[in-house]
mmCIF file of C-alpha atoms in Angstrom:
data_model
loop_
_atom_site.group_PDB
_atom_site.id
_atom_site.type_symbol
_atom_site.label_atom_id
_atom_site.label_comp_id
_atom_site.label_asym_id
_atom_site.label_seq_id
_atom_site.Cartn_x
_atom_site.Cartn_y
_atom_site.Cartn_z
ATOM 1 C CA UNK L 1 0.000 0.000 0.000
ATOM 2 C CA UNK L 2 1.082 3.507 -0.922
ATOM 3 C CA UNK L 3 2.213 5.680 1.990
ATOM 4 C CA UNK L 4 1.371 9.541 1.102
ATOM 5 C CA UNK L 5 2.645 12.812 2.691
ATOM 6 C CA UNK L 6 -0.056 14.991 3.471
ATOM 7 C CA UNK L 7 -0.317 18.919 4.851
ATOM 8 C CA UNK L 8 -4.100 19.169 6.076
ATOM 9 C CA UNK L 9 -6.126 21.398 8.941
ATOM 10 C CA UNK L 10 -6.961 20.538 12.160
ATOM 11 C CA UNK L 11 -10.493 21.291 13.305
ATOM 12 C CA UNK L 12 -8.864 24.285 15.296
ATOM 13 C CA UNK L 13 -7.375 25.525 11.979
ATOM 14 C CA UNK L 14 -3.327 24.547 12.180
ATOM 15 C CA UNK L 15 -1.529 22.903 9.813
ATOM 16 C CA UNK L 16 -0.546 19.432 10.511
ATOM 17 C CA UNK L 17 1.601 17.338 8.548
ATOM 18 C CA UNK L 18 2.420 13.576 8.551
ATOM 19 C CA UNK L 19 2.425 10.830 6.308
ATOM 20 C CA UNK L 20 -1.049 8.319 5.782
ATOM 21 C CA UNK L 21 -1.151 4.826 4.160
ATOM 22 C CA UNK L 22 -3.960 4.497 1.257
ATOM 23 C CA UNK L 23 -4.843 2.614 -1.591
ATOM 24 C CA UNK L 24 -4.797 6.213 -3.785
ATOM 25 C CA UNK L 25 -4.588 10.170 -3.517
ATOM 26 C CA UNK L 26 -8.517 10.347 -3.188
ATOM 27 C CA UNK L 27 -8.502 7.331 -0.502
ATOM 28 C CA UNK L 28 -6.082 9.005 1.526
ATOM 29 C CA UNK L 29 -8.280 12.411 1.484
ATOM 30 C CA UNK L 30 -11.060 10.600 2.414
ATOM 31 C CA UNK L 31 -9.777 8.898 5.499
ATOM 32 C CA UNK L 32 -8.033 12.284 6.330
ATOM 33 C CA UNK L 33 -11.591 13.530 6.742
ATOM 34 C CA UNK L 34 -12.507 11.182 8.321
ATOM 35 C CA UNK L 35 -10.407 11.295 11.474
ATOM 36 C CA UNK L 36 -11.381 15.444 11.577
ATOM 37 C CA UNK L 37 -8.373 17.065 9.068
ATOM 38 C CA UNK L 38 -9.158 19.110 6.403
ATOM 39 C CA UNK L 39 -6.747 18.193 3.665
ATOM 40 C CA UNK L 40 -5.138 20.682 1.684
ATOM 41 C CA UNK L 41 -2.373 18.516 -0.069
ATOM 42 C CA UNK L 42 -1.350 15.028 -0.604
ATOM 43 C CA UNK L 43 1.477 13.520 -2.288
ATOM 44 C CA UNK L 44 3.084 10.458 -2.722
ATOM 45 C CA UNK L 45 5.904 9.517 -0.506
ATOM 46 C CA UNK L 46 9.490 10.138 -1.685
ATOM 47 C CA UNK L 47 10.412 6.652 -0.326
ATOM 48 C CA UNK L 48 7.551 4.909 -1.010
ATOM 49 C CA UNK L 49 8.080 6.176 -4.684
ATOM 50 C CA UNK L 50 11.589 4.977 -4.781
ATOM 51 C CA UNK L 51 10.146 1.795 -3.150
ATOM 52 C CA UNK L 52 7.493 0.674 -5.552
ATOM 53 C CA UNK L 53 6.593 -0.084 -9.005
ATOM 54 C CA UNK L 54 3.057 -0.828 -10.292
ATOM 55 C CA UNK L 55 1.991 -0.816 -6.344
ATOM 56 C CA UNK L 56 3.991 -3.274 -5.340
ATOM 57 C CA UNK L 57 6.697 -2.511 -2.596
ATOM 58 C CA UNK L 58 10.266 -3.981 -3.477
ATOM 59 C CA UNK L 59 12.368 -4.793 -0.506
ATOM 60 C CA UNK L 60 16.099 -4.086 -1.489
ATOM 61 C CA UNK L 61 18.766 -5.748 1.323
ATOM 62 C CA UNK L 62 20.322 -2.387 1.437
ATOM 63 C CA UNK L 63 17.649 0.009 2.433
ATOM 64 C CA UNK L 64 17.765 1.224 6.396
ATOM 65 C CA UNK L 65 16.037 -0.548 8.824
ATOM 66 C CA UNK L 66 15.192 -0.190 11.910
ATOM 67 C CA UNK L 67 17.623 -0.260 14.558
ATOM 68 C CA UNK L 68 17.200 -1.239 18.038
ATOM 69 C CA UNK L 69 18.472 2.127 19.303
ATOM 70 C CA UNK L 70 15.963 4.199 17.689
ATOM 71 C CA UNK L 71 13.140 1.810 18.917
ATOM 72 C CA UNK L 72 14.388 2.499 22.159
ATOM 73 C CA UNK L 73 14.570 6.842 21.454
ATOM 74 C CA UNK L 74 10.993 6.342 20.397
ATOM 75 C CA UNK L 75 10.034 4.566 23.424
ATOM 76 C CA UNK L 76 11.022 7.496 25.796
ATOM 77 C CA UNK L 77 9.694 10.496 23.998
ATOM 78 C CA UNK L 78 6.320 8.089 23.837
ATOM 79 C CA UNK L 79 7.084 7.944 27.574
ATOM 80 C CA UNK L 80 7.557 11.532 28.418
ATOM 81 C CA UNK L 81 4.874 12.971 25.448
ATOM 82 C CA UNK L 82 2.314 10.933 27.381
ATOM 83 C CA UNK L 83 3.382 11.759 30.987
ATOM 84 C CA UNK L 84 3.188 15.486 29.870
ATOM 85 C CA UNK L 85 -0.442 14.565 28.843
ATOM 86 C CA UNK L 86 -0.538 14.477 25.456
ATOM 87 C CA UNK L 87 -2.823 11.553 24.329
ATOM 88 C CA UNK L 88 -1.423 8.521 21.899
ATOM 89 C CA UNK L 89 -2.371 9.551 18.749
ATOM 90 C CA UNK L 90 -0.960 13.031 19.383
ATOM 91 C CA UNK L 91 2.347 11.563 20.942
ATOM 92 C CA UNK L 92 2.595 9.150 17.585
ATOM 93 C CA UNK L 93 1.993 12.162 14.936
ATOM 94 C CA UNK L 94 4.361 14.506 17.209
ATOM 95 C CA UNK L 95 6.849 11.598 16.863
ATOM 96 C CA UNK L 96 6.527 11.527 13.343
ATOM 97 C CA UNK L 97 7.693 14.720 12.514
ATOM 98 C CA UNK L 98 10.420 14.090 15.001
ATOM 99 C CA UNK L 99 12.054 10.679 12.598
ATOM 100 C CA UNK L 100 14.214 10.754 9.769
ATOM 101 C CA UNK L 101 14.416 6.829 9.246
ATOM 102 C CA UNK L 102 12.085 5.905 6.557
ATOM 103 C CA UNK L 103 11.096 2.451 7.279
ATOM 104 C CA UNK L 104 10.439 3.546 11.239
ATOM 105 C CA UNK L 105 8.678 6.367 9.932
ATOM 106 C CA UNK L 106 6.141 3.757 8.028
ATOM 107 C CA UNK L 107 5.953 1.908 11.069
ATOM 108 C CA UNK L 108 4.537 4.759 13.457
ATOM 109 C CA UNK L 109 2.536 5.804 10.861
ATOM 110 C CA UNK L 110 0.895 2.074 10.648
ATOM 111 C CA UNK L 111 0.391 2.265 14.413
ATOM 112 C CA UNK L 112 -0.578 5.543 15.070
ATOM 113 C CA UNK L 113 -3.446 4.940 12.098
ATOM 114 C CA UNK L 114 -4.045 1.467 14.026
ATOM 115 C CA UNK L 115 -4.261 2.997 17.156
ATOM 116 C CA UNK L 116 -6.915 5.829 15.392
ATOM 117 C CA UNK L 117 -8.948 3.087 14.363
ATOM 118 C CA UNK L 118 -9.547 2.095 17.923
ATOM 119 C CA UNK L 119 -7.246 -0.304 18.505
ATOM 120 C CA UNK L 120 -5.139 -1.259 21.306
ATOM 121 C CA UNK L 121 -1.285 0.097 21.633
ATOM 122 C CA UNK L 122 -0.015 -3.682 21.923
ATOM 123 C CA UNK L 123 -2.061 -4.679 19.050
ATOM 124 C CA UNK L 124 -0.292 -1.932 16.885
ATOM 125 C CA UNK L 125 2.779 -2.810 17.573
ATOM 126 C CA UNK L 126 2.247 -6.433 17.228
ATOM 127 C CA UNK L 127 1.684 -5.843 13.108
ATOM 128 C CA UNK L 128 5.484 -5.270 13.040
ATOM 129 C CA UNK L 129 7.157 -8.406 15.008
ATOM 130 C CA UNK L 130 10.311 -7.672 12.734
ATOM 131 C CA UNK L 131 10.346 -4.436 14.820
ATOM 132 C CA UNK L 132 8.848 -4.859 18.071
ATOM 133 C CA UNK L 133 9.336 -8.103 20.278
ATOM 134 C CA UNK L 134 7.467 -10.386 21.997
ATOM 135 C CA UNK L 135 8.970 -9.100 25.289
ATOM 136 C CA UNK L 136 7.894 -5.794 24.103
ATOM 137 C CA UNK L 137 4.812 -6.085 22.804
ATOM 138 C CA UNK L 138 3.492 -8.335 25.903
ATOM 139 C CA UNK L 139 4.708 -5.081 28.730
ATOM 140 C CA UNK L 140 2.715 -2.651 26.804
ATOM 141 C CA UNK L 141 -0.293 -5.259 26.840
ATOM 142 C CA UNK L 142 0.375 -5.354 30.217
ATOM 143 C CA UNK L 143 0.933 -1.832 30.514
ATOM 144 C CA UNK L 144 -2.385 -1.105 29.242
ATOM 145 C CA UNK L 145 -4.412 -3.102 31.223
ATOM 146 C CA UNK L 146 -2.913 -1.689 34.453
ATOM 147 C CA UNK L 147 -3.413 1.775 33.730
ATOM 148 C CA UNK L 148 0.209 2.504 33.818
ATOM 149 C CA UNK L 149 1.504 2.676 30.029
ATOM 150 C CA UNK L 150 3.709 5.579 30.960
ATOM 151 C CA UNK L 151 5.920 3.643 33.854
ATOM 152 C CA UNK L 152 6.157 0.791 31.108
ATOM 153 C CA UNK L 153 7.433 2.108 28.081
ATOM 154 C CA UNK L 154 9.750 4.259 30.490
ATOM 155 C CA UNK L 155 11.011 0.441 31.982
ATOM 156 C CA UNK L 156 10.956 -0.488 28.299
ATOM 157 C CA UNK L 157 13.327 2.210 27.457
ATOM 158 C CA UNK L 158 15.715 1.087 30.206
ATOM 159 C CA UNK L 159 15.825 -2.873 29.471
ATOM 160 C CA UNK L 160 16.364 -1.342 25.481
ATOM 161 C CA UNK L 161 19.644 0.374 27.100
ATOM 162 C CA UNK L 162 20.898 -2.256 28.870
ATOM 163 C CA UNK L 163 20.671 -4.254 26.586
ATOM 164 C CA UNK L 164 22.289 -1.898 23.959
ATOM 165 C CA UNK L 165 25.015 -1.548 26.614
ATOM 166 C CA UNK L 166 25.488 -5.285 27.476
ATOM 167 C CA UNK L 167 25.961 -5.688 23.235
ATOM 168 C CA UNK L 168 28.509 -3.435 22.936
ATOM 169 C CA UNK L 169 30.739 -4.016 25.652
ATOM 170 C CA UNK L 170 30.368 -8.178 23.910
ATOM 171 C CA UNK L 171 31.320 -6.441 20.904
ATOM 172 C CA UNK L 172 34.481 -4.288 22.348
ATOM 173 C CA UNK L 173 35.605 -8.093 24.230
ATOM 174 C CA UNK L 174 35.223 -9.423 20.489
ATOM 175 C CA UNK L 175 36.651 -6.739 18.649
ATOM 176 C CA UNK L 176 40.726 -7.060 19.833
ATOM 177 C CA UNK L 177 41.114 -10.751 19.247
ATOM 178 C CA UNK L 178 39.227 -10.705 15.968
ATOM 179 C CA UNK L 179 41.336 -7.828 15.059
ATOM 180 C CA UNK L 180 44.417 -10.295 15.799
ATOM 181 C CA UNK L 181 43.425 -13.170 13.942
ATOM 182 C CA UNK L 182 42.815 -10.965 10.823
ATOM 183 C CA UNK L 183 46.444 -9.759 11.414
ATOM 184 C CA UNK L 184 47.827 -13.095 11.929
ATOM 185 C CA UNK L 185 46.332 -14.500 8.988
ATOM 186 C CA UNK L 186 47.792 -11.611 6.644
ATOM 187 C CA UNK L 187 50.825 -12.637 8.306
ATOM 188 C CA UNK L 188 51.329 -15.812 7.318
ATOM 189 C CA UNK L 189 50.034 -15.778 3.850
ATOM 190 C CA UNK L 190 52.829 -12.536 3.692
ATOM 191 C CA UNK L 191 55.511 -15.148 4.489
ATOM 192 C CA UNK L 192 54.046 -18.538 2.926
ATOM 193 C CA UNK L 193 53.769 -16.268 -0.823
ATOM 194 C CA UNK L 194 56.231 -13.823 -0.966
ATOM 195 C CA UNK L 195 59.388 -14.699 1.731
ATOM 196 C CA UNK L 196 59.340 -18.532 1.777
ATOM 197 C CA UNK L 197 60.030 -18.063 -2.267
ATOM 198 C CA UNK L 198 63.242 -16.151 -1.876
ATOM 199 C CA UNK L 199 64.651 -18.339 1.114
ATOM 200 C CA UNK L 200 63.935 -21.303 -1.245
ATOM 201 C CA UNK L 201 65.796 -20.503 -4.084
ATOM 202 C CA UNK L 202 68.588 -19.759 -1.001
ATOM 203 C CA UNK L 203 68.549 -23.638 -0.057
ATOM 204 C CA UNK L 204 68.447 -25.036 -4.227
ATOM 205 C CA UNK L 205 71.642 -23.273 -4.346
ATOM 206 C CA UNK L 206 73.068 -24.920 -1.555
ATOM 207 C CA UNK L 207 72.048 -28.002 -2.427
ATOM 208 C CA UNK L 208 71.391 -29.800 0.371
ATOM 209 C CA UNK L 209 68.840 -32.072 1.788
ATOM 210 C CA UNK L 210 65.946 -30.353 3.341
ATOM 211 C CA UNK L 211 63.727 -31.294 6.613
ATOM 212 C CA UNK L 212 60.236 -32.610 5.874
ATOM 213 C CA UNK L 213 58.540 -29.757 7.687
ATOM 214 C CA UNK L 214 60.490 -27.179 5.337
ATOM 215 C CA UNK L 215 59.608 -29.306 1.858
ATOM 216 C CA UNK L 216 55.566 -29.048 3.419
ATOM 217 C CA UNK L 217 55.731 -25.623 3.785
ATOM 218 C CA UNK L 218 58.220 -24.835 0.614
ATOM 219 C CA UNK L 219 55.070 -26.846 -1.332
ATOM 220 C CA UNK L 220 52.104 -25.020 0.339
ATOM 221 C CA UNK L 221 54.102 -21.569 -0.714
ATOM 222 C CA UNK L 222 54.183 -22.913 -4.522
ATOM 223 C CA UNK L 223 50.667 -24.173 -4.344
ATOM 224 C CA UNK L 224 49.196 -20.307 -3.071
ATOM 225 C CA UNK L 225 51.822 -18.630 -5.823
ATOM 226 C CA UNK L 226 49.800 -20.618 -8.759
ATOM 227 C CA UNK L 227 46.641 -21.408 -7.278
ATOM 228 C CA UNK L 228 45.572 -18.255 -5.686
ATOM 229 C CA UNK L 229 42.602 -17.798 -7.553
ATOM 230 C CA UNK L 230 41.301 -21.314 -6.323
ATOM 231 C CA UNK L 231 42.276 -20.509 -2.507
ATOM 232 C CA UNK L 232 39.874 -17.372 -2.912
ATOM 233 C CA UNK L 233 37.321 -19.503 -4.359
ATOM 234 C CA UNK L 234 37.196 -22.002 -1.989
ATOM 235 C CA UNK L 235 37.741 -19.394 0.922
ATOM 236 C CA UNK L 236 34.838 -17.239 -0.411
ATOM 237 C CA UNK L 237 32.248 -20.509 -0.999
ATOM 238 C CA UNK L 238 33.085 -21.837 2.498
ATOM 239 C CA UNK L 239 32.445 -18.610 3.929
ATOM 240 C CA UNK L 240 28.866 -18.624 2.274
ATOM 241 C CA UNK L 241 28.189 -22.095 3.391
ATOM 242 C CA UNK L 242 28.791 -21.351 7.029
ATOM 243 C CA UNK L 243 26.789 -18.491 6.844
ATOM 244 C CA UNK L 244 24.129 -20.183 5.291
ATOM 245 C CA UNK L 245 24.508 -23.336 7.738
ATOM 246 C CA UNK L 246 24.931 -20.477 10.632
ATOM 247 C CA UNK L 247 21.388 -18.937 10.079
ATOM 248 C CA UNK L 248 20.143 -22.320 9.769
ATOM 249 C CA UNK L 249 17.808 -23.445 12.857
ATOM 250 C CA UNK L 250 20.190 -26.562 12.963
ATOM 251 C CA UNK L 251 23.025 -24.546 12.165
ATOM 252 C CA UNK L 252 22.216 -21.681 14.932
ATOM 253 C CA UNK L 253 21.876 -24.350 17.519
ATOM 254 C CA UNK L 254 25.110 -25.821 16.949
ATOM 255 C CA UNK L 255 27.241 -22.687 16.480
ATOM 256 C CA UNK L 256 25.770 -21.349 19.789
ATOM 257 C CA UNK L 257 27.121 -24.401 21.656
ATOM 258 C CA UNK L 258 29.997 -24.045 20.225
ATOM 259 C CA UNK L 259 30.745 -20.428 21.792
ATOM 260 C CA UNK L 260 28.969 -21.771 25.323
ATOM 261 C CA UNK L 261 31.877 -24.263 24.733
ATOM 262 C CA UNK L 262 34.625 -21.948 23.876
ATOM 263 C CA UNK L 263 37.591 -21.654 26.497
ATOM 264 C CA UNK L 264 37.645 -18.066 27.163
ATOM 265 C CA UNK L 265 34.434 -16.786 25.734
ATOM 266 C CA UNK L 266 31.947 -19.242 26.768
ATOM 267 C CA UNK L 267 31.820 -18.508 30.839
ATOM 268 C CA UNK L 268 30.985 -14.701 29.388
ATOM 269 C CA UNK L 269 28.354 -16.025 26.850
ATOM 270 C CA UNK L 270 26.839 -17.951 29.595
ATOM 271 C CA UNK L 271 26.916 -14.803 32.224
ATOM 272 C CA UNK L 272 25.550 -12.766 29.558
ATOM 273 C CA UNK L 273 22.799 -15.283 28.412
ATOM 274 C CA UNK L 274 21.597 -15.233 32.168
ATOM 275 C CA UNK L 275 21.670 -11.480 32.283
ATOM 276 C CA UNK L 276 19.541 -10.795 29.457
ATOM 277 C CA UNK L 277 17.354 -13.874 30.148
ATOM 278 C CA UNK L 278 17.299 -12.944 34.058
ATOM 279 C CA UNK L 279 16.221 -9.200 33.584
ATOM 280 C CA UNK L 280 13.561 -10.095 30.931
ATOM 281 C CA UNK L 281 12.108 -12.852 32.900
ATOM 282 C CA UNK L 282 12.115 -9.915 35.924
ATOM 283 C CA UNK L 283 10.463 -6.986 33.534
ATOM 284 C CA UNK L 284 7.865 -9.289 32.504
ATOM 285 C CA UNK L 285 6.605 -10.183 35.682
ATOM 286 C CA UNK L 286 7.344 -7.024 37.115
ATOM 287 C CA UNK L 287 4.633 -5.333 35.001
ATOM 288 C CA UNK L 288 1.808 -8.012 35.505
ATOM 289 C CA UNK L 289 2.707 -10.392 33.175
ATOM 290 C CA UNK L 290 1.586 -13.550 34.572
ATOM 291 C CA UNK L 291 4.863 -15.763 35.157
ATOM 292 C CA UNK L 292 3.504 -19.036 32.644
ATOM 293 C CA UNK L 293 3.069 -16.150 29.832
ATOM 294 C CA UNK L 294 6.377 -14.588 30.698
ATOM 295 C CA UNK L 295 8.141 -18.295 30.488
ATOM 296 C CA UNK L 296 6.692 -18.515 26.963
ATOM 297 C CA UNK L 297 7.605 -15.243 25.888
ATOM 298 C CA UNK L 298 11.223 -15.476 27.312
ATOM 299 C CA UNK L 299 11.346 -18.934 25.987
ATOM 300 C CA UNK L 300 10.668 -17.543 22.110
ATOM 301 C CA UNK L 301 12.893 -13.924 22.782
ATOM 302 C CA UNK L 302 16.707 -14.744 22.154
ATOM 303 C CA UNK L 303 17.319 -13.072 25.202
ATOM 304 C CA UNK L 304 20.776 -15.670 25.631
ATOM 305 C CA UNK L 305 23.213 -16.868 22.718
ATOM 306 C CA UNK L 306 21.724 -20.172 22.949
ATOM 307 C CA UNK L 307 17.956 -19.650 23.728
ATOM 308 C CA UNK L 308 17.023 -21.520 26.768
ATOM 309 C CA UNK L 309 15.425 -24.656 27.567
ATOM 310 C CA UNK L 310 12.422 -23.818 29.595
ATOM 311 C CA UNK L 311 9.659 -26.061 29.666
ATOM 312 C CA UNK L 312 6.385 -24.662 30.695
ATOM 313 C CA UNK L 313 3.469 -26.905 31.887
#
């Protein structure tokens, strides 16, 4: 469905502008009306122009998504809009002028049309489970029914930073011996290509007998020098295949054991997996969630490296 950019009149007579979802121009003006605006233009969305062809949205790998860390922006100024008393439709369309990513644009606009419709916060959200979570989704529900949305999405915001936080200091312990073994591996393919070559033709002109170890690594040298291409090849296609294996349900499952299994790494994966899996769990039930329902949701949300095995009966 088309998304439109529209400039239209309030009932108290100032301008408001946002962006509308509609089948056409005259569908759009029509719903505009019906939710109180006068429009005064409407116009196709630059991205959803860019985006479409013959009304049919084409999903490209590299257009912007949405990241955690402006879900979790958006989840504080929804916070503090509605704790100033500014009701949800009014916090979403004051939000909307506030975002510059496209695709999280689309999605408040979704929701805040959803939510105009009559419908439910949670249920909003829960069109757009790329987006929103389980965990999330569920505290708002939650939220809702208790009467206190504002203390929620506020305790939403902080689990978000955490868990921002808790990801990047993974990534900084991850980033120095990655950085190593890149190094290392230039390293060696440095010597194996270009020295080993000149200290061989060193030992053919002393002509003498050479150690097995030596004549292996002499050959590997020669085999890289005229084979390169098929090294990249094979380097590139087995890189693929993991990946492919690696995002594989199978495949996920047995790479995370692997780094629960790892030396160094694994007692941190494990601490970590019962940090994230520990404060969910806690902001779940915290907020009313009843603790059967919170098991289920924690046992779907990949709050650990390995999800865990909860039963629930």
């Amino acid at each position: 469905m088309p998304v439109y950019e529209y400039r239209a009149l309030d009932r108290a007579g100032k301008n408001r502008d946002g962006i509308i979802d509609a089948d056409s121009p005259i569908a759009a003006r029509q719903r505009l009306r019906e939710t109180g605006f006068f429009p005064v233009s409407v116009k196709v969305s630059a991205s959803s122009a860019k985006g479409s062809d013959s009304g049919k949205t084409i999903r490209w790998p590299f257009i912007k998504r949405v990241r955690p860390g402006e879900v979790s922006v958006a989840t504080r100024q929804l916070a503090i809009l509605l704790g100033a008393g500014i009701t949800l439709v009014a916090a979403l369309e004051a939000m909307l002028m506030q975002v510059s990513n496209p695709a999280f644009k689309r999605v408040l606009a979704q929701t805040k049309e959803s939510v105009n419709e009559g419908n439910s916060l949670a249920h909003a959200l829960g069109r757009h489970p790329r987006v929103f979570s389980d965990v999330y989704i569920n505290l708002v529900r939650a939220g809702e029914a208790s009467g206190s949305l504002e203390l929620v999405l506020h305790r939403l915001a902080d689990l978000s930073e955490q868990e921002q936080a808790l990801r990047g200091r993974l990534k900084a312990a991850m980033a120095y011996p990655f950085l190593m073994s890149c190094v290392g591996v230039v390293v060696v393919f440095f010597l194996v290509a270009f020295v080993v070559p000149n200290v061989t033709r060193i030992f053919n002109e002393m002509h003498q007998a050479l150690p097995l170890p030596t004549v292996i690594l002499i050959g590997i040298s020669h085999f890289l020098m005229k084979f390169w291409w098929l090294v990249l090849l094979v380097t590139i296609g087995a890189i693929v295949l993991f990946w492919r294996f690696k995002n594989s349900r199978k495949g996920r499952y047995t790479w995370d054991r692997i780094k629960l299994a790892m030396p160094l790494l694994g007692a941190f994966n494990i601490k970590t997996a019962v940090a994230r899996f520990s404060r969910t769990l806690g902001s779940l039930v915290q907020n009313g969630v009843p603790l059967l329902t919170a098991l289920n949701i924690v046992q779907q949300f990949p709050v650990a490296v390995e999800r865990p095995n909860i039963s629930v009966t």
